[in-house]
Short mmCIF file of C-alpha atoms in Angstrom, two decimals:
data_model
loop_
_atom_site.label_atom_id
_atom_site.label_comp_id
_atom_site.label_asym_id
_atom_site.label_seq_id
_atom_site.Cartn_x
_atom_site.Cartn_y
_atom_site.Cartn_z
CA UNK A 920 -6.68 19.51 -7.78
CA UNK A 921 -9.78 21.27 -8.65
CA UNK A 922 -11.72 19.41 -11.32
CA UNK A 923 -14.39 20.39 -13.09
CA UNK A 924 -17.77 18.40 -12.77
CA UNK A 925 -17.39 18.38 -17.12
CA UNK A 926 -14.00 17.05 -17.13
CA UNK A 927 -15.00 13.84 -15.17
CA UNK A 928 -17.89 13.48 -18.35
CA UNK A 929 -15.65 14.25 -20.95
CA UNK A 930 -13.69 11.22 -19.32
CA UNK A 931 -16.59 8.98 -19.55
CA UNK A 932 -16.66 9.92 -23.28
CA UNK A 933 -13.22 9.80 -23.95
CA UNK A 934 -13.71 6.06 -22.79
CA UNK A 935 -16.61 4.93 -24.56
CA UNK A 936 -14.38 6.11 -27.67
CA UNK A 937 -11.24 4.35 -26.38
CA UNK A 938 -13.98 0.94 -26.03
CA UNK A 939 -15.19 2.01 -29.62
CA UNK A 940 -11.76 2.39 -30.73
CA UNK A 941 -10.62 -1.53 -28.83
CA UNK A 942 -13.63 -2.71 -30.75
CA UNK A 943 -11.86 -1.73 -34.61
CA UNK A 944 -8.74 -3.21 -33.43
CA UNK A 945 -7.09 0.24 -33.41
CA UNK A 946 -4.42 -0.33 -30.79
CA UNK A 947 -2.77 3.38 -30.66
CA UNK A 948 -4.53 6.90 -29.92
CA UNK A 949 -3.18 10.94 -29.50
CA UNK A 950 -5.74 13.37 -28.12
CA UNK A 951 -6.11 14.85 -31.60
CA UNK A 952 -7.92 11.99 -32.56
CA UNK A 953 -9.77 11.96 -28.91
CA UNK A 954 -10.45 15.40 -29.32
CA UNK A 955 -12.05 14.98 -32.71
CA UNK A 956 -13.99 12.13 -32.07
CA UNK A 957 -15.36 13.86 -28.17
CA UNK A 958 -15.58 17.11 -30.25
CA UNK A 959 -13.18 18.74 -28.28
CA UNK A 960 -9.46 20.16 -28.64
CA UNK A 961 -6.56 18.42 -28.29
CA UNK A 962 -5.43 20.84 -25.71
CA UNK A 963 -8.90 20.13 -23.68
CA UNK A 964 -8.04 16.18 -23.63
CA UNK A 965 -4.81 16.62 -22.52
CA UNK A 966 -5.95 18.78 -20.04
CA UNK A 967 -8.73 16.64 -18.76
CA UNK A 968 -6.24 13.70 -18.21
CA UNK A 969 -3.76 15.75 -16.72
CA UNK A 970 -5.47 16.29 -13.14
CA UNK A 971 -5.63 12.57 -12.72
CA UNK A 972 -1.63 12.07 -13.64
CA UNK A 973 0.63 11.37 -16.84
CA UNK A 974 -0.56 9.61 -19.63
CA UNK A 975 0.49 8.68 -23.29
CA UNK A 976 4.03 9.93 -24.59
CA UNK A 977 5.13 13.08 -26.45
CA UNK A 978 5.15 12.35 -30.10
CA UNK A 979 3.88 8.87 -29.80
CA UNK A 980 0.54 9.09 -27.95
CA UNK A 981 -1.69 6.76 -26.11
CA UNK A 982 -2.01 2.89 -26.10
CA UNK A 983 -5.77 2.39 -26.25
CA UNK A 984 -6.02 -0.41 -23.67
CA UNK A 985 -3.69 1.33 -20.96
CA UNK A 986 -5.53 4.75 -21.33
CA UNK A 987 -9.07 2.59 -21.55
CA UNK A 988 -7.54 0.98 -17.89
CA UNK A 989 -6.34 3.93 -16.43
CA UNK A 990 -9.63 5.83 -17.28
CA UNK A 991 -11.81 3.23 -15.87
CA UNK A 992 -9.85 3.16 -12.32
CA UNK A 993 -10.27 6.77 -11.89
CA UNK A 994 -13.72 6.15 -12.73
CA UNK A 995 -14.12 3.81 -10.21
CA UNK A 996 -15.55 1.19 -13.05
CA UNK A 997 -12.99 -1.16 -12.08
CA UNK A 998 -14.79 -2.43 -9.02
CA UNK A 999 -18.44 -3.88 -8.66
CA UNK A 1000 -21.32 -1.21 -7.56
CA UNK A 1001 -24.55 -3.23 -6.02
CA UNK A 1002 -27.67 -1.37 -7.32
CA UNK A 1003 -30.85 -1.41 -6.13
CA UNK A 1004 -34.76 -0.01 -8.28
CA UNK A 1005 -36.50 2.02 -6.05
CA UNK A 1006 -39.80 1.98 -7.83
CA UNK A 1007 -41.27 -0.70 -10.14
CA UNK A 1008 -43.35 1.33 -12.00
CA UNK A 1009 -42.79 1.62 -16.23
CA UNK A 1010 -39.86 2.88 -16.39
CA UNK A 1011 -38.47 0.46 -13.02
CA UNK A 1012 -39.64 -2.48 -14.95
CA UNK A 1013 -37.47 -1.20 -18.16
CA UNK A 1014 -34.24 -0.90 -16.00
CA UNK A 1015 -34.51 -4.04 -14.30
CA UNK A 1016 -34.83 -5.48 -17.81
CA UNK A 1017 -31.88 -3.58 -19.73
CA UNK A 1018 -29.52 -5.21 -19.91
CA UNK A 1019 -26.23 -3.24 -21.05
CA UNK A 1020 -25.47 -2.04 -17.39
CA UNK A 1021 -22.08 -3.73 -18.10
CA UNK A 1022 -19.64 -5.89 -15.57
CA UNK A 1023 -19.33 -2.47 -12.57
CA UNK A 1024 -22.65 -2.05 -11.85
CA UNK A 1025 -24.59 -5.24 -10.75
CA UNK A 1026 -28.90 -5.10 -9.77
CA UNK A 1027 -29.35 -6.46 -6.42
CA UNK A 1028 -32.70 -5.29 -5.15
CA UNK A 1029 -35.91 -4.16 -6.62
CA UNK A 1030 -38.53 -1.80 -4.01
CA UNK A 1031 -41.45 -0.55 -4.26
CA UNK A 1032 -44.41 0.38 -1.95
CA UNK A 1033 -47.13 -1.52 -3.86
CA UNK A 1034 -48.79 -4.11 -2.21
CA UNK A 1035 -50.16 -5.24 -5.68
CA UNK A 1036 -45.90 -5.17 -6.92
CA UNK A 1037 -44.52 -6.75 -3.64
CA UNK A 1038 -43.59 -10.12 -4.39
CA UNK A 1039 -43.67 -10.12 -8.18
CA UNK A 1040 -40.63 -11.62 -9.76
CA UNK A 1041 -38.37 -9.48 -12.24
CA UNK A 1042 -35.41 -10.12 -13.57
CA UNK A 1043 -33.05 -11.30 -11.37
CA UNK A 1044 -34.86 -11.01 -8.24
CA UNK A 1045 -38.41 -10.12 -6.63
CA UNK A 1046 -40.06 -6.82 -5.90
CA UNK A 1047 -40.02 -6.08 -2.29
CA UNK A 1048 -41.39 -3.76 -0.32
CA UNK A 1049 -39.32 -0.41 0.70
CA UNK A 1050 -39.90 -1.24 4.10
CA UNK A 1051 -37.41 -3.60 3.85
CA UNK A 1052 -34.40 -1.26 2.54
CA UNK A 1053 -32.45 -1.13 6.12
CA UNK A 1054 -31.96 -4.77 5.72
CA UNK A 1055 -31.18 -5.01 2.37
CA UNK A 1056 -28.54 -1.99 1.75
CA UNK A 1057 -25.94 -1.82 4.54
CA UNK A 1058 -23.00 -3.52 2.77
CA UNK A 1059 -24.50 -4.93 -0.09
CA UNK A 1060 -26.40 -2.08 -2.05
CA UNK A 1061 -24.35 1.24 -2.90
CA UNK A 1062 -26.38 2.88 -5.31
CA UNK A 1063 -30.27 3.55 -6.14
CA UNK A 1064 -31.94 3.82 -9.13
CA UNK A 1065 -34.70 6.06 -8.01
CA UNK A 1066 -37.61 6.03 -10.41
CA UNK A 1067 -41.05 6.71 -8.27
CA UNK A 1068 -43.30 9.33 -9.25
CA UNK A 1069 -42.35 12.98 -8.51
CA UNK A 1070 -44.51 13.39 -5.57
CA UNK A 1071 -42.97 10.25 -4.03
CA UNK A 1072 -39.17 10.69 -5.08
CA UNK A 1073 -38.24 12.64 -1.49
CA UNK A 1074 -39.83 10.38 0.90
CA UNK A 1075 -38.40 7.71 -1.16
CA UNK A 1076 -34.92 9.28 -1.05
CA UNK A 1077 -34.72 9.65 3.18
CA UNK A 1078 -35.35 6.11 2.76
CA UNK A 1079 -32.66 5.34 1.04
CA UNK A 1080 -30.32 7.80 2.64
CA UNK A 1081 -31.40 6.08 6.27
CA UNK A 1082 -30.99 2.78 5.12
CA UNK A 1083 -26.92 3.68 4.41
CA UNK A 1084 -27.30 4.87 0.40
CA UNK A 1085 -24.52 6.20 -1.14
CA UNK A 1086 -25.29 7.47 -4.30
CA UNK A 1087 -28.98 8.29 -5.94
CA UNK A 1088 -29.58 8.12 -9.66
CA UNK A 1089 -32.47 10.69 -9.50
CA UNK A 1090 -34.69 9.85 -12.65
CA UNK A 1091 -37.71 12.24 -11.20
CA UNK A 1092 -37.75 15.80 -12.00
CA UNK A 1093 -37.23 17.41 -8.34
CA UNK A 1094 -34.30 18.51 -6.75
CA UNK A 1095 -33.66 15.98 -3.80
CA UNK A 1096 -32.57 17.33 -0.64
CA UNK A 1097 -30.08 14.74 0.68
CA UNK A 1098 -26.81 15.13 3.46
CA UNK A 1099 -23.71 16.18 1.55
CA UNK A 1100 -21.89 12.52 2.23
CA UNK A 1101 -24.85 11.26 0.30
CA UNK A 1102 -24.07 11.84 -4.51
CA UNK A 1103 -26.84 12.83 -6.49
CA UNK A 1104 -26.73 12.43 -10.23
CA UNK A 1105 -30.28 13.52 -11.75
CA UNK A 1106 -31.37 11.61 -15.06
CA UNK A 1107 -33.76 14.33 -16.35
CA UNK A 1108 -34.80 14.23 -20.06
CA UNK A 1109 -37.15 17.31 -19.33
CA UNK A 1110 -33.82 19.19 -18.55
CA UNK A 1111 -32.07 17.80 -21.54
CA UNK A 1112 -35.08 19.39 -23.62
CA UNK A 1113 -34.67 22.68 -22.37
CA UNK A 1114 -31.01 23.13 -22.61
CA UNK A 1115 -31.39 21.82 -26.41
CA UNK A 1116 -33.97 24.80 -26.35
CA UNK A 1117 -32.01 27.26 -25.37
CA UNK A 1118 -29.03 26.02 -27.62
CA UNK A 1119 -31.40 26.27 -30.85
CA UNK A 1120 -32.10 29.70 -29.87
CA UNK A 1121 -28.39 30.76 -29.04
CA UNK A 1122 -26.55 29.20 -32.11
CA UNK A 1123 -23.48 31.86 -31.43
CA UNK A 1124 -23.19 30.58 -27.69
CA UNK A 1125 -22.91 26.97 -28.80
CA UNK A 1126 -20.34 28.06 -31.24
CA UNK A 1127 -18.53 29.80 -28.76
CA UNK A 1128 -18.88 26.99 -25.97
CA UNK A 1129 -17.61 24.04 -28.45
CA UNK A 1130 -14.39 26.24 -28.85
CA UNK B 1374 -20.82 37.05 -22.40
CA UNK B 1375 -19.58 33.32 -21.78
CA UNK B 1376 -22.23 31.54 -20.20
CA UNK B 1377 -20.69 28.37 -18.89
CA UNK B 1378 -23.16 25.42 -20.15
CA UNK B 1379 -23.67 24.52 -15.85
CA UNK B 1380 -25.12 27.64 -15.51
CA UNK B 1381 -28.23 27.04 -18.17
CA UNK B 1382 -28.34 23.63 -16.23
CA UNK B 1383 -28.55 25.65 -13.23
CA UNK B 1384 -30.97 28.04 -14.53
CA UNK B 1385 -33.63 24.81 -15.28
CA UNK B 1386 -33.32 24.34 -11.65
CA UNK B 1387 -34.20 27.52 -10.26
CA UNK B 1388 -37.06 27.73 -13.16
CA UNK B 1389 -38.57 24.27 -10.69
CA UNK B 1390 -37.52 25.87 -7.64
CA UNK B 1391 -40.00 29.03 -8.83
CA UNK B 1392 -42.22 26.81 -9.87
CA UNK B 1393 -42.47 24.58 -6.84
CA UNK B 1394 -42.91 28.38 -4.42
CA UNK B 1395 -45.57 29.79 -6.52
CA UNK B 1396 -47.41 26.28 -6.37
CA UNK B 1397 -46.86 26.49 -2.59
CA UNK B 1398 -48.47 30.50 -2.86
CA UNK B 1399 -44.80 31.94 -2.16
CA UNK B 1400 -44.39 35.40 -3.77
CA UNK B 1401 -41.42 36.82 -2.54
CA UNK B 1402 -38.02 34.76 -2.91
CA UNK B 1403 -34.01 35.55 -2.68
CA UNK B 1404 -30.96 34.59 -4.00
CA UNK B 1405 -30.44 33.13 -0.64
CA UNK B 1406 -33.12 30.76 -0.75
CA UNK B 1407 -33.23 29.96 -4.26
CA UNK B 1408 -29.48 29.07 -3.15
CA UNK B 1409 -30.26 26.96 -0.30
CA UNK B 1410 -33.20 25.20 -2.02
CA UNK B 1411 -30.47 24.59 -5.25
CA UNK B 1412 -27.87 23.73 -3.12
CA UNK B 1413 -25.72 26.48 -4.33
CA UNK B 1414 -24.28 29.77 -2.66
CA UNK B 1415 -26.75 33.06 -3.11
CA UNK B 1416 -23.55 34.49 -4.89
CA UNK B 1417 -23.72 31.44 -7.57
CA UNK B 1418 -27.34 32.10 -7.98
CA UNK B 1419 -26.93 35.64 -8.44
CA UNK B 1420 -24.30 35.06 -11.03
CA UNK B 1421 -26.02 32.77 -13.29
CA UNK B 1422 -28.76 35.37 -13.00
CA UNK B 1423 -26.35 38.22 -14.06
CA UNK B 1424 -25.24 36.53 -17.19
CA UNK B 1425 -28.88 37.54 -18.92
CA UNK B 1426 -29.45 40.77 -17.23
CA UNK B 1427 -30.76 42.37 -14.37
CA UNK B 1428 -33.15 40.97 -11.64
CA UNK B 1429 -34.32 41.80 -8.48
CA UNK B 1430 -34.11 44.46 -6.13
CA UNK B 1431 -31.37 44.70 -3.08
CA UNK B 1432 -32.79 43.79 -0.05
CA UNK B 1433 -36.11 43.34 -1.15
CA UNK B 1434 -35.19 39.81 -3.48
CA UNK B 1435 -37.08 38.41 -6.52
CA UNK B 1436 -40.79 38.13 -7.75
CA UNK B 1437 -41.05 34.74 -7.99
CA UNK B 1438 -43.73 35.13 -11.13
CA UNK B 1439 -41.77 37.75 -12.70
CA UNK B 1440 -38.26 35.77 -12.29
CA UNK B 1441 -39.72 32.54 -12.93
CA UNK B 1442 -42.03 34.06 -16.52
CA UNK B 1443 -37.76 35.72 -17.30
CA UNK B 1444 -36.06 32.30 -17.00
CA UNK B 1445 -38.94 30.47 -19.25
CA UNK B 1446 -38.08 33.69 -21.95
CA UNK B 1447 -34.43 33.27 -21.30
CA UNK B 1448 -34.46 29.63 -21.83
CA UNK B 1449 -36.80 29.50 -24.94
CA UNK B 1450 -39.79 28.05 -22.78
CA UNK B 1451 -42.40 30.85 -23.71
CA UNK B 1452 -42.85 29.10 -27.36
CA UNK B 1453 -43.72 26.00 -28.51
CA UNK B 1454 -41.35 22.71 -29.34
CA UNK B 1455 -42.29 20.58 -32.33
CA UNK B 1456 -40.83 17.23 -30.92
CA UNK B 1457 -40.76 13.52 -32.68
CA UNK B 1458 -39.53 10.02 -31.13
CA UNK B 1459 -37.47 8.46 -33.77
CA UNK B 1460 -37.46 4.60 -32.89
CA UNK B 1461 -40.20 3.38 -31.03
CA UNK B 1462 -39.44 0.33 -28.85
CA UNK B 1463 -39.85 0.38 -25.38
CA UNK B 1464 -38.11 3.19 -24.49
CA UNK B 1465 -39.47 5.70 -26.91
CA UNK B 1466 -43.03 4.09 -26.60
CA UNK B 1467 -42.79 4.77 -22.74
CA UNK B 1468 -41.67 8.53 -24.00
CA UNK B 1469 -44.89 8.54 -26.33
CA UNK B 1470 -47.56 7.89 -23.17
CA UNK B 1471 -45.71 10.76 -20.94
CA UNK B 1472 -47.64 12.96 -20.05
CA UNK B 1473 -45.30 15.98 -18.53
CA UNK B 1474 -43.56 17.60 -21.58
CA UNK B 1475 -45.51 20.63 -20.57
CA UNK B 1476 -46.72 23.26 -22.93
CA UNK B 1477 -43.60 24.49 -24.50
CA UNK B 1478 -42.66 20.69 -26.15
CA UNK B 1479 -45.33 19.00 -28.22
CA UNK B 1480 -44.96 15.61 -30.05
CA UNK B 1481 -46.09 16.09 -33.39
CA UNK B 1482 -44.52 12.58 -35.10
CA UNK B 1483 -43.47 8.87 -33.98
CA UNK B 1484 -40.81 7.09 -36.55
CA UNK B 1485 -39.38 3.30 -36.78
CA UNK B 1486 -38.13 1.51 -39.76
CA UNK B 1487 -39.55 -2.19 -38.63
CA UNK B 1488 -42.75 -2.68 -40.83
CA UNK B 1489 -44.69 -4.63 -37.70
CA UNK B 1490 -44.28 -0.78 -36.36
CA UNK B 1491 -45.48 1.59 -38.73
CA UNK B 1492 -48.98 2.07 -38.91
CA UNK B 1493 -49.69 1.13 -35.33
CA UNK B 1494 -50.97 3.83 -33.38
CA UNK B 1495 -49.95 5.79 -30.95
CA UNK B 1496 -51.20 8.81 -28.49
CA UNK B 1497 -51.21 11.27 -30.58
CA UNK B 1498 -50.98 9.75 -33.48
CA UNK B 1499 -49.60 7.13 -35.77
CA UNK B 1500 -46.18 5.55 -36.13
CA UNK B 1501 -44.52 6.09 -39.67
CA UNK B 1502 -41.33 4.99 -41.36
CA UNK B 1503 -38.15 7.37 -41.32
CA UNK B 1504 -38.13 7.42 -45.02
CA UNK B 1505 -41.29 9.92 -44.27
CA UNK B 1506 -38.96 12.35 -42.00
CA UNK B 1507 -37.98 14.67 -45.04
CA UNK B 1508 -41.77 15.81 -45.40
CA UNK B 1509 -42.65 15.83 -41.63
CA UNK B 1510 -39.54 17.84 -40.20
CA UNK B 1511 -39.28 20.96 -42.28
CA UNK B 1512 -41.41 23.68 -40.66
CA UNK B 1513 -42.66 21.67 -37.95
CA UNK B 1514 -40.55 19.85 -35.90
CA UNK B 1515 -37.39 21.29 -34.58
CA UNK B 1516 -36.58 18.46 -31.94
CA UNK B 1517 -35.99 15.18 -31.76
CA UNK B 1518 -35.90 11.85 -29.20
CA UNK B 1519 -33.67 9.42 -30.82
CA UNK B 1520 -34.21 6.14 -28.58
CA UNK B 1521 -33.21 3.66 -31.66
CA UNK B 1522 -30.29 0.83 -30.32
CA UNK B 1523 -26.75 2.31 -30.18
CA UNK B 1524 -25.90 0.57 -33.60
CA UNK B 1525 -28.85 2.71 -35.19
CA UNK B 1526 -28.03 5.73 -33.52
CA UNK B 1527 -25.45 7.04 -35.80
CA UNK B 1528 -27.51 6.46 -39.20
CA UNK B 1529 -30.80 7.87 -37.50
CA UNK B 1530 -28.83 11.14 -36.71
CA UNK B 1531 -27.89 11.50 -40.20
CA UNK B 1532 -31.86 10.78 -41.43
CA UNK B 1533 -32.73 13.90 -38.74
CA UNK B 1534 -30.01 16.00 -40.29
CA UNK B 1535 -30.57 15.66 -44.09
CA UNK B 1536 -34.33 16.07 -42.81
CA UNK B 1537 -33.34 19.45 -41.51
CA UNK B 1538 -34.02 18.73 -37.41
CA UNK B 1539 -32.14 21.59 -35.33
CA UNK B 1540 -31.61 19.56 -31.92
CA UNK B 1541 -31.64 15.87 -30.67
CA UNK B 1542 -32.07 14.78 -27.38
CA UNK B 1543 -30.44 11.41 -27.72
CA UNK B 1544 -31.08 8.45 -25.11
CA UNK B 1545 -28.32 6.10 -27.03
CA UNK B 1546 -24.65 5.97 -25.42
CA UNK B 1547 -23.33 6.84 -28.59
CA UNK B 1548 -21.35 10.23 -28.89
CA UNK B 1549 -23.61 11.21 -31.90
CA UNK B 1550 -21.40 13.03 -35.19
CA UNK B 1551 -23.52 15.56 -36.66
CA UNK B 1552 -23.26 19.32 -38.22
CA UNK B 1553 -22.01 22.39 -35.89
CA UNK B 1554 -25.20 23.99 -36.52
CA UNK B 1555 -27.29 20.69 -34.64
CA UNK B 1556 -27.44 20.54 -31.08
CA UNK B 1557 -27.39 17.71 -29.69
CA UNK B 1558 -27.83 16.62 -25.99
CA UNK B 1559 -27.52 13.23 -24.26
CA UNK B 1560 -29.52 11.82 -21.56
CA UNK B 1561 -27.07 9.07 -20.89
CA UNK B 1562 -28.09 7.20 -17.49
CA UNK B 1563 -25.08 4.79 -17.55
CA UNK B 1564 -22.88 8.32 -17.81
CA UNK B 1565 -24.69 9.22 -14.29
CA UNK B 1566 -24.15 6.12 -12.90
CA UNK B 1567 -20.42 6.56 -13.59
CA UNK B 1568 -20.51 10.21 -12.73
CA UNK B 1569 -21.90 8.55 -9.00
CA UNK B 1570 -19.36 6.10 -9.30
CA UNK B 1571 -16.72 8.48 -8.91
CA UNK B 1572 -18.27 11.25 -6.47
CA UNK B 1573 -18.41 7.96 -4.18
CA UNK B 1574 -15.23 7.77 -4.01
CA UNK B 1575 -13.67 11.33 -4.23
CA UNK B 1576 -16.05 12.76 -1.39
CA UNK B 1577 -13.36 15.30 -0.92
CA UNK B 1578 -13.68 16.20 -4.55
CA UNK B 1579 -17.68 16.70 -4.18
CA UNK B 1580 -17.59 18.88 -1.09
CA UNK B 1581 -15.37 21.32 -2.98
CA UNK B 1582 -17.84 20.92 -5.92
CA UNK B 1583 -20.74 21.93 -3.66
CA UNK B 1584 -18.72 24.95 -2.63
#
């Protein structure tokens, strides 16, 4: 079972549609209509859910809340993930305040390196200081938001990786060098410009790459 | 010529790689190390390089001002990027005070429909209702931030379209329905936290992923 990095997105979409789709009361699906609302085929969605096992039945299709359950176990979204902000800076402070992380992913710490930060409440907690990351992780703390400045985001991620970190929501526009056992997922609007560059300027290659 | 979409994504990062060497004075680089440093194999890299043409020399590697002034052509980076933030609460006001779009992306217009909005100003410039988007787009602004609330998302998209916008970079967890001929991207931080979610637990699955 080889799957592609883009089927597991494509399965994140194909569940915000099967939410959207729970919200209209529509209780029955086929990956036509999947596939038109993702803006993919038919074939691809079957295809996606196929690596993960057999779902929906020929001729009759999917039952929204089943597929919506099955999708969010493989996604792991059917257990709680503790979260921590590693820097409280503008865009920290936003995330500790958002408030649509949903019932799988839970804030638990807030860091930064601040003295001036350190001790200031947010929501649902206080700030405290990085220094105290070993404590707070192990066990408790799977996954960091990491949202320093560029020139801090490395030192910020050993850190975190010595302190026990699983995962790393990169929101600062470096690569991070991290051990392999260690996930990286980079949030990187910068990146999202450019590749909507280069699809502006290569209209056929979209064409070609939306099937 | 089917250039998978992960290779463009992996063509941003060796553009930062480059840039990150020639900041550090480094003139001479490799598939190798551009590899190592992108956490891919030197065969990936040179791959992803192939797709556009022909670069380098054997045994003597890349010109890291030469490859890196190639991938800004290749990606559309060597012109300039009329950009506007269409809704402007905290996320897109956060957006309007960046300061690191570079010199290819340039914010040329800042759009809301609440009246206690419009009018107030703004770094470079002055925040105007959406109604005005038919006589700002055409001609000048090719891309837009769309950082309205998911219920706005949809009917904010179809304002950029009629308005003539040819990509949108859209912050709203909303799979966005809009022309073939409009790119759209999504810089989805929930979808990365999910993405994490699941490399957590499939660490088999991301060491085959990393090659």
């Amino acid at each position: 079972m080889k799957v592609p990095e883009a089927a597991i997105s494509r399965l994140i979409t194909y569940l915000r549609i099967l939410e959207e789709l729970e919200a209209q009361g529509v209780h029955r699906t086929s990956s036509e209509q999947l596939g038109e609302l993702a803006q993919v085929t038919a074939f691809q969605v079957r295809k996606d859910l196929s690596y993960f096992g057999s779902y929906g039945t020929r001729g009759v299709g999917y039952t929204v809340p089943v597929l919506k359950r099955e999708l969010r176990h493989i996604l792991g979204l059917n257990r709680k993930w503790g979260l921590c902000i590693v820097g409280m800076g503008r865009l920290g402070s936003a995330l500790a305040d958002y408030p649509g992380f949903g019932e799988s992913f839970e804030l638990r710490g807030f860091f930064d390196v601040d003295p001036e930060k350190v001790g200031r409440p947010v929501r649902g907690g206080v700030i405290e200081h990085v220094d105290l990351l070993p404590q707070r992780v192990p066990g408790r703390i799977e996954i960091a938001l990491l949202t320093v400045p560029r020139e801090a985001a490395q030192k910020a991620a050993d850190l975190l990786v010595a302190a026990g970190i699983k995962g790393i929501l990169n929101f600062a526009p470096v690569v991070l060098e991290v051990p392999k056992e260690v996930a990286v997922e980079n949030v990187d609007f910068l990146a999202g410009l450019t590749r909507l560059s280069f699809a502006i300027l290569n209209p056929k290659w979209r064409e070609e790459m939306m099937g």
